[in-house]
Amino acid sequence: MDDKLDDEDYPAYSMGRAAEILGVTPGFLRGLDAAKLFVPQRSAGGHRRYSRYQLRLARRARDLVDEGTALEAACRIIILEDQLAEAERINAQLQRRIDQAPERD
């Protein structure tokens, strides 16, 4: 049980609960799925289930939409921001390896 409480990817939230937490409609959450921001897991009965990580992504999308960005554009922005952050992380890691490597003549 503790593993599930600590797991950012565990699909603990129903669509209704996720919408309530975020202050959005279920339709907004379905729109995020359609825009490919993330794909929620499904319960045995076929109902969407959301993780804490997905709720954070949805909150970012809601913030952008609240600022006037179209939903699909907001999702694309989030995807690109996350890809850039990952590329920067990899670049920094590689730079540290280069900096730590002994010099060769």
Short mmCIF file of N, CA, C and O in Angstrom, two decimals:
data_model
loop_
_atom_site.label_atom_id
_atom_site.label_comp_id
_atom_site.label_asym_id
_atom_site.label_seq_id
_atom_site.Cartn_x
_atom_site.Cartn_y
_atom_site.Cartn_z
N MET A 1 0.82 -1.20 0.00
CA MET A 1 0.00 0.00 0.00
C MET A 1 0.86 1.26 0.00
O MET A 1 0.57 2.20 -0.71
N ASP A 2 1.95 1.27 0.80
CA ASP A 2 2.82 2.44 0.86
C ASP A 2 3.42 2.75 -0.50
O ASP A 2 3.60 3.90 -0.85
N ASP A 3 3.74 1.69 -1.27
CA ASP A 3 4.32 1.91 -2.60
C ASP A 3 3.36 2.70 -3.47
O ASP A 3 3.77 3.57 -4.22
N LYS A 4 2.08 2.40 -3.39
CA LYS A 4 1.09 3.10 -4.20
C LYS A 4 0.94 4.55 -3.77
O LYS A 4 0.74 5.43 -4.60
N LEU A 5 1.06 4.81 -2.48
CA LEU A 5 0.94 6.18 -1.99
C LEU A 5 2.10 7.04 -2.45
O LEU A 5 1.94 8.25 -2.66
N ASP A 6 3.26 6.45 -2.61
CA ASP A 6 4.45 7.18 -3.03
C ASP A 6 4.63 7.21 -4.54
O ASP A 6 5.45 7.95 -5.05
N ASP A 7 3.87 6.39 -5.26
CA ASP A 7 4.03 6.25 -6.71
C ASP A 7 3.32 7.38 -7.45
O ASP A 7 2.10 7.47 -7.44
N GLU A 8 4.11 8.24 -8.10
CA GLU A 8 3.56 9.38 -8.85
C GLU A 8 2.72 8.93 -10.04
O GLU A 8 1.90 9.69 -10.55
N ASP A 9 2.94 7.71 -10.51
CA ASP A 9 2.27 7.21 -11.71
C ASP A 9 1.10 6.28 -11.41
O ASP A 9 0.47 5.77 -12.34
N TYR A 10 0.82 6.04 -10.13
CA TYR A 10 -0.29 5.16 -9.78
C TYR A 10 -1.61 5.86 -10.09
O TYR A 10 -1.85 6.99 -9.64
N PRO A 11 -2.48 5.23 -10.87
CA PRO A 11 -3.74 5.87 -11.27
C PRO A 11 -4.79 5.85 -10.16
O PRO A 11 -5.74 5.08 -10.20
N ALA A 12 -4.64 6.73 -9.21
CA ALA A 12 -5.47 6.71 -8.01
C ALA A 12 -6.76 7.51 -8.11
O ALA A 12 -7.65 7.34 -7.30
N TYR A 13 -6.89 8.38 -9.12
CA TYR A 13 -8.00 9.32 -9.15
C TYR A 13 -8.96 9.04 -10.30
O TYR A 13 -8.55 8.93 -11.45
N SER A 14 -10.22 8.97 -9.97
CA SER A 14 -11.25 8.84 -11.00
C SER A 14 -11.37 10.16 -11.75
O SER A 14 -10.88 11.19 -11.30
N MET A 15 -12.05 10.14 -12.87
CA MET A 15 -12.22 11.36 -13.64
C MET A 15 -12.95 12.42 -12.82
O MET A 15 -12.55 13.59 -12.80
N GLY A 16 -14.00 12.04 -12.14
CA GLY A 16 -14.76 12.99 -11.34
C GLY A 16 -13.93 13.62 -10.24
O GLY A 16 -13.97 14.83 -10.02
N ARG A 17 -13.16 12.81 -9.55
CA ARG A 17 -12.31 13.32 -8.47
C ARG A 17 -11.19 14.20 -9.04
O ARG A 17 -10.89 15.26 -8.48
N ALA A 18 -10.59 13.77 -10.14
CA ALA A 18 -9.53 14.57 -10.76
C ALA A 18 -10.07 15.92 -11.19
O ALA A 18 -9.45 16.96 -10.96
N ALA A 19 -11.25 15.93 -11.81
CA ALA A 19 -11.86 17.19 -12.24
C ALA A 19 -12.13 18.09 -11.05
O ALA A 19 -11.90 19.30 -11.10
N GLU A 20 -12.61 17.51 -9.97
CA GLU A 20 -12.90 18.28 -8.76
C GLU A 20 -11.62 18.89 -8.18
O GLU A 20 -11.59 20.07 -7.82
N ILE A 21 -10.57 18.10 -8.09
CA ILE A 21 -9.30 18.57 -7.54
C ILE A 21 -8.77 19.74 -8.37
O ILE A 21 -8.27 20.73 -7.83
N LEU A 22 -8.87 19.63 -9.69
CA LEU A 22 -8.32 20.63 -10.59
C LEU A 22 -9.25 21.81 -10.84
O LEU A 22 -8.82 22.84 -11.38
N GLY A 23 -10.51 21.65 -10.51
CA GLY A 23 -11.48 22.71 -10.78
C GLY A 23 -11.81 22.82 -12.27
O GLY A 23 -11.97 23.92 -12.79
N VAL A 24 -11.86 21.68 -12.94
CA VAL A 24 -12.18 21.64 -14.37
C VAL A 24 -13.35 20.67 -14.58
O VAL A 24 -13.79 19.99 -13.67
N THR A 25 -13.80 20.62 -15.81
CA THR A 25 -14.87 19.68 -16.15
C THR A 25 -14.27 18.37 -16.63
O THR A 25 -13.12 18.34 -17.09
N PRO A 26 -15.03 17.29 -16.57
CA PRO A 26 -14.56 16.03 -17.15
C PRO A 26 -14.24 16.19 -18.65
O PRO A 26 -13.30 15.57 -19.15
N GLY A 27 -14.98 17.04 -19.34
CA GLY A 27 -14.72 17.29 -20.75
C GLY A 27 -13.33 17.86 -20.98
O GLY A 27 -12.68 17.56 -21.98
N PHE A 28 -12.87 18.71 -20.07
CA PHE A 28 -11.51 19.26 -20.16
C PHE A 28 -10.50 18.13 -20.09
O PHE A 28 -9.56 18.07 -20.89
N LEU A 29 -10.69 17.19 -19.17
CA LEU A 29 -9.78 16.06 -19.03
C LEU A 29 -9.81 15.18 -20.27
O LEU A 29 -8.78 14.70 -20.73
N ARG A 30 -11.00 14.96 -20.84
CA ARG A 30 -11.09 14.19 -22.08
C ARG A 30 -10.36 14.91 -23.21
O ARG A 30 -9.73 14.28 -24.06
N GLY A 31 -10.41 16.24 -23.21
CA GLY A 31 -9.69 17.02 -24.22
C GLY A 31 -8.19 16.85 -24.12
O GLY A 31 -7.50 16.83 -25.14
N LEU A 32 -7.67 16.72 -22.90
CA LEU A 32 -6.23 16.50 -22.72
C LEU A 32 -5.83 15.15 -23.29
O LEU A 32 -4.76 15.01 -23.89
N ASP A 33 -6.69 14.17 -23.11
CA ASP A 33 -6.46 12.84 -23.67
C ASP A 33 -6.49 12.92 -25.20
O ASP A 33 -5.60 12.42 -25.88
N ALA A 34 -7.47 13.61 -25.76
CA ALA A 34 -7.59 13.75 -27.22
C ALA A 34 -6.40 14.51 -27.80
O ALA A 34 -5.96 14.21 -28.92
N ALA A 35 -5.87 15.48 -27.06
CA ALA A 35 -4.73 16.27 -27.52
C ALA A 35 -3.40 15.55 -27.27
O ALA A 35 -2.34 16.08 -27.59
N LYS A 36 -3.46 14.36 -26.72
CA LYS A 36 -2.28 13.51 -26.50
C LYS A 36 -1.30 14.07 -25.48
O LYS A 36 -0.10 13.79 -25.55
N LEU A 37 -1.80 14.88 -24.52
CA LEU A 37 -0.91 15.32 -23.44
C LEU A 37 -0.51 14.12 -22.60
O LEU A 37 0.63 13.97 -22.20
N PHE A 38 -1.49 13.27 -22.32
CA PHE A 38 -1.24 12.00 -21.64
C PHE A 38 -2.42 11.08 -21.92
O PHE A 38 -3.47 11.53 -22.36
N VAL A 39 -2.21 9.81 -21.68
CA VAL A 39 -3.28 8.83 -21.84
C VAL A 39 -3.55 8.22 -20.47
O VAL A 39 -2.69 7.52 -19.93
N PRO A 40 -4.71 8.52 -19.89
CA PRO A 40 -4.99 7.95 -18.57
C PRO A 40 -5.16 6.44 -18.66
O PRO A 40 -5.56 5.91 -19.70
N GLN A 41 -4.83 5.78 -17.57
CA GLN A 41 -5.08 4.34 -17.52
C GLN A 41 -6.58 4.13 -17.41
O GLN A 41 -7.34 5.05 -17.13
N ARG A 42 -7.01 2.92 -17.63
CA ARG A 42 -8.44 2.59 -17.55
C ARG A 42 -8.65 1.54 -16.47
O ARG A 42 -7.84 0.63 -16.29
N SER A 43 -9.74 1.69 -15.75
CA SER A 43 -10.13 0.69 -14.75
C SER A 43 -10.65 -0.54 -15.49
O SER A 43 -10.83 -0.52 -16.72
N ALA A 44 -10.92 -1.59 -14.75
CA ALA A 44 -11.46 -2.81 -15.36
C ALA A 44 -12.78 -2.52 -16.08
O ALA A 44 -13.10 -3.15 -17.08
N GLY A 45 -13.53 -1.54 -15.59
CA GLY A 45 -14.79 -1.17 -16.21
C GLY A 45 -14.65 -0.16 -17.34
O GLY A 45 -15.64 0.28 -17.92
N GLY A 46 -13.40 0.25 -17.66
CA GLY A 46 -13.15 1.16 -18.76
C GLY A 46 -13.15 2.63 -18.39
O GLY A 46 -13.04 3.48 -19.27
N HIS A 47 -13.25 2.93 -17.10
CA HIS A 47 -13.25 4.34 -16.66
C HIS A 47 -11.82 4.88 -16.59
O HIS A 47 -10.89 4.18 -16.20
N ARG A 48 -11.67 6.14 -16.95
CA ARG A 48 -10.34 6.78 -16.90
C ARG A 48 -9.89 6.93 -15.45
O ARG A 48 -10.67 7.31 -14.59
N ARG A 49 -8.60 6.69 -15.24
CA ARG A 49 -7.98 6.85 -13.93
C ARG A 49 -6.71 7.68 -14.12
O ARG A 49 -5.94 7.45 -15.05
N TYR A 50 -6.49 8.64 -13.22
CA TYR A 50 -5.40 9.60 -13.35
C TYR A 50 -4.42 9.49 -12.20
O TYR A 50 -4.79 9.25 -11.05
N SER A 51 -3.15 9.70 -12.53
CA SER A 51 -2.08 9.69 -11.51
C SER A 51 -1.82 11.12 -11.05
O SER A 51 -2.26 12.09 -11.67
N ARG A 52 -1.04 11.26 -9.99
CA ARG A 52 -0.64 12.59 -9.53
C ARG A 52 0.18 13.31 -10.58
O ARG A 52 0.03 14.52 -10.77
N TYR A 53 1.04 12.59 -11.27
CA TYR A 53 1.83 13.20 -12.34
C TYR A 53 0.91 13.76 -13.42
O TYR A 53 1.10 14.89 -13.89
N GLN A 54 -0.08 13.01 -13.82
CA GLN A 54 -1.02 13.47 -14.84
C GLN A 54 -1.83 14.67 -14.34
O GLN A 54 -2.12 15.59 -15.12
N LEU A 55 -2.16 14.70 -13.08
CA LEU A 55 -2.88 15.85 -12.53
C LEU A 55 -2.01 17.10 -12.58
O LEU A 55 -2.51 18.20 -12.85
N ARG A 56 -0.71 16.96 -12.34
CA ARG A 56 0.18 18.12 -12.45
C ARG A 56 0.24 18.63 -13.89
O ARG A 56 0.23 19.84 -14.13
N LEU A 57 0.30 17.72 -14.85
CA LEU A 57 0.28 18.12 -16.26
C LEU A 57 -1.04 18.82 -16.59
O LEU A 57 -1.05 19.85 -17.28
N ALA A 58 -2.14 18.28 -16.11
CA ALA A 58 -3.45 18.87 -16.37
C ALA A 58 -3.55 20.27 -15.75
O ALA A 58 -4.14 21.18 -16.35
N ARG A 59 -2.97 20.44 -14.58
CA ARG A 59 -2.98 21.77 -13.94
C ARG A 59 -2.19 22.78 -14.78
O ARG A 59 -2.61 23.91 -14.95
N ARG A 60 -1.05 22.34 -15.31
CA ARG A 60 -0.26 23.22 -16.19
C ARG A 60 -1.08 23.61 -17.41
O ARG A 60 -1.09 24.77 -17.82
N ALA A 61 -1.78 22.65 -17.99
CA ALA A 61 -2.62 22.93 -19.16
C ALA A 61 -3.75 23.88 -18.79
O ALA A 61 -4.03 24.83 -19.54
N ARG A 62 -4.37 23.65 -17.66
CA ARG A 62 -5.46 24.54 -17.23
C ARG A 62 -4.95 25.97 -17.04
O ARG A 62 -5.60 26.92 -17.46
N ASP A 63 -3.77 26.12 -16.47
CA ASP A 63 -3.20 27.45 -16.27
C ASP A 63 -2.99 28.16 -17.61
O ASP A 63 -3.29 29.34 -17.75
N LEU A 64 -2.46 27.44 -18.59
CA LEU A 64 -2.25 28.03 -19.91
C LEU A 64 -3.58 28.39 -20.58
O LEU A 64 -3.71 29.44 -21.20
N VAL A 65 -4.55 27.50 -20.46
CA VAL A 65 -5.87 27.76 -21.05
C VAL A 65 -6.51 28.97 -20.36
O VAL A 65 -7.11 29.82 -21.03
N ASP A 66 -6.36 29.06 -19.05
CA ASP A 66 -6.90 30.21 -18.32
C ASP A 66 -6.26 31.52 -18.78
O ASP A 66 -6.87 32.57 -18.68
N GLU A 67 -5.02 31.45 -19.29
CA GLU A 67 -4.33 32.64 -19.80
C GLU A 67 -4.70 32.94 -21.25
O GLU A 67 -4.20 33.89 -21.84
N GLY A 68 -5.55 32.10 -21.85
CA GLY A 68 -6.02 32.37 -23.20
C GLY A 68 -5.43 31.48 -24.29
O GLY A 68 -5.71 31.69 -25.47
N THR A 69 -4.64 30.50 -23.92
CA THR A 69 -4.04 29.59 -24.90
C THR A 69 -5.05 28.51 -25.26
O THR A 69 -5.73 27.98 -24.39
N ALA A 70 -5.14 28.18 -26.52
CA ALA A 70 -6.02 27.09 -26.96
C ALA A 70 -5.55 25.78 -26.34
O ALA A 70 -4.35 25.58 -26.11
N LEU A 71 -6.48 24.88 -26.07
CA LEU A 71 -6.17 23.63 -25.38
C LEU A 71 -5.09 22.82 -26.10
O LEU A 71 -4.11 22.41 -25.47
N GLU A 72 -5.24 22.61 -27.41
CA GLU A 72 -4.24 21.82 -28.13
C GLU A 72 -2.87 22.51 -28.12
O GLU A 72 -1.85 21.84 -28.00
N ALA A 73 -2.86 23.83 -28.23
CA ALA A 73 -1.59 24.57 -28.18
C ALA A 73 -0.98 24.45 -26.78
O ALA A 73 0.24 24.28 -26.65
N ALA A 74 -1.79 24.52 -25.75
CA ALA A 74 -1.29 24.38 -24.38
C ALA A 74 -0.64 23.02 -24.18
O ALA A 74 0.44 22.92 -23.59
N CYS A 75 -1.28 21.99 -24.71
CA CYS A 75 -0.71 20.64 -24.58
C CYS A 75 0.61 20.54 -25.32
O CYS A 75 1.57 19.96 -24.81
N ARG A 76 0.68 21.11 -26.50
CA ARG A 76 1.92 21.08 -27.28
C ARG A 76 3.03 21.85 -26.56
O ARG A 76 4.18 21.40 -26.53
N ILE A 77 2.69 22.98 -25.98
CA ILE A 77 3.67 23.76 -25.22
C ILE A 77 4.23 22.94 -24.07
O ILE A 77 5.44 22.90 -23.85
N ILE A 78 3.36 22.27 -23.34
CA ILE A 78 3.80 21.47 -22.19
C ILE A 78 4.71 20.34 -22.66
O ILE A 78 5.75 20.07 -22.06
N ILE A 79 4.32 19.67 -23.73
CA ILE A 79 5.14 18.58 -24.26
C ILE A 79 6.52 19.10 -24.66
O ILE A 79 7.55 18.51 -24.31
N LEU A 80 6.56 20.22 -25.36
CA LEU A 80 7.84 20.79 -25.79
C LEU A 80 8.68 21.27 -24.61
O LEU A 80 9.91 21.09 -24.60
N GLU A 81 8.03 21.88 -23.62
CA GLU A 81 8.77 22.32 -22.42
C GLU A 81 9.41 21.13 -21.72
O GLU A 81 10.57 21.20 -21.29
N ASP A 82 8.67 20.03 -21.62
CA ASP A 82 9.20 18.85 -20.95
C ASP A 82 10.32 18.20 -21.75
O ASP A 82 11.30 17.73 -21.19
N GLN A 83 10.18 18.20 -23.08
CA GLN A 83 11.26 17.68 -23.92
C GLN A 83 12.52 18.53 -23.79
O GLN A 83 13.63 18.00 -23.72
N LEU A 84 12.35 19.84 -23.75
CA LEU A 84 13.49 20.74 -23.59
C LEU A 84 14.16 20.51 -22.24
O LEU A 84 15.39 20.43 -22.15
N ALA A 85 13.37 20.39 -21.18
CA ALA A 85 13.94 20.16 -19.84
C ALA A 85 14.73 18.85 -19.81
O ALA A 85 15.82 18.78 -19.22
N GLU A 86 14.22 17.81 -20.46
CA GLU A 86 14.92 16.53 -20.51
C GLU A 86 16.22 16.66 -21.32
O GLU A 86 17.27 16.15 -20.91
N ALA A 87 16.19 17.37 -22.43
CA ALA A 87 17.40 17.58 -23.24
C ALA A 87 18.43 18.37 -22.44
O ALA A 87 19.64 18.06 -22.50
N GLU A 88 18.00 19.38 -21.70
CA GLU A 88 18.92 20.16 -20.88
C GLU A 88 19.53 19.31 -19.77
O GLU A 88 20.71 19.44 -19.46
N ARG A 89 18.73 18.42 -19.19
CA ARG A 89 19.23 17.53 -18.15
C ARG A 89 20.29 16.60 -18.71
O ARG A 89 21.37 16.42 -18.13
N ILE A 90 20.03 16.02 -19.88
CA ILE A 90 21.00 15.13 -20.53
C ILE A 90 22.26 15.89 -20.90
O ILE A 90 23.37 15.41 -20.70
N ASN A 91 22.09 17.09 -21.43
CA ASN A 91 23.24 17.91 -21.81
C ASN A 91 24.12 18.22 -20.59
O ASN A 91 25.35 18.12 -20.66
N ALA A 92 23.50 18.58 -19.48
CA ALA A 92 24.26 18.88 -18.26
C ALA A 92 24.99 17.64 -17.77
O ALA A 92 26.16 17.73 -17.34
N GLN A 93 24.33 16.50 -17.85
CA GLN A 93 24.96 15.25 -17.43
C GLN A 93 26.17 14.93 -18.31
O GLN A 93 27.24 14.57 -17.80
N LEU A 94 26.02 15.09 -19.60
CA LEU A 94 27.14 14.83 -20.52
C LEU A 94 28.27 15.83 -20.30
O LEU A 94 29.45 15.47 -20.36
N GLN A 95 27.93 17.08 -20.04
CA GLN A 95 28.94 18.10 -19.79
C GLN A 95 29.74 17.77 -18.53
O GLN A 95 30.95 17.94 -18.50
N ARG A 96 29.07 17.28 -17.50
CA ARG A 96 29.77 16.88 -16.27
C ARG A 96 30.74 15.74 -16.56
O ARG A 96 31.86 15.73 -16.05
N ARG A 97 30.33 14.79 -17.40
CA ARG A 97 31.21 13.68 -17.75
C ARG A 97 32.43 14.18 -18.52
O ARG A 97 33.55 13.72 -18.29
N ILE A 98 32.22 15.13 -19.44
CA ILE A 98 33.34 15.71 -20.19
C ILE A 98 34.28 16.45 -19.25
O ILE A 98 35.50 16.31 -19.33
N ASP A 99 33.71 17.23 -18.33
CA ASP A 99 34.52 18.02 -17.40
C ASP A 99 35.33 17.12 -16.46
O ASP A 99 36.41 17.51 -16.01
N GLN A 100 34.81 15.96 -16.13
CA GLN A 100 35.49 15.05 -15.21
C GLN A 100 36.46 14.11 -15.90
O GLN A 100 37.29 13.49 -15.24
N ALA A 101 36.40 14.02 -17.21
CA ALA A 101 37.29 13.12 -17.96
C ALA A 101 38.72 13.66 -17.93
O ALA A 101 38.94 14.86 -18.02
N PRO A 102 39.68 12.76 -17.79
CA PRO A 102 41.08 13.21 -17.82
C PRO A 102 41.43 13.73 -19.22
O PRO A 102 40.91 13.24 -20.22
N GLU A 103 42.27 14.73 -19.25
CA GLU A 103 42.68 15.32 -20.53
C GLU A 103 43.60 14.34 -21.25
O GLU A 103 44.42 13.66 -20.66
N ARG A 104 43.43 14.32 -22.57
CA ARG A 104 44.27 13.45 -23.39
C ARG A 104 45.08 14.32 -24.34
O ARG A 104 44.60 15.29 -24.88
N ASP A 105 46.29 13.93 -24.54
CA ASP A 105 47.18 14.68 -25.46
C ASP A 105 47.22 14.06 -26.82
O ASP A 105 47.03 13.04 -27.17
#
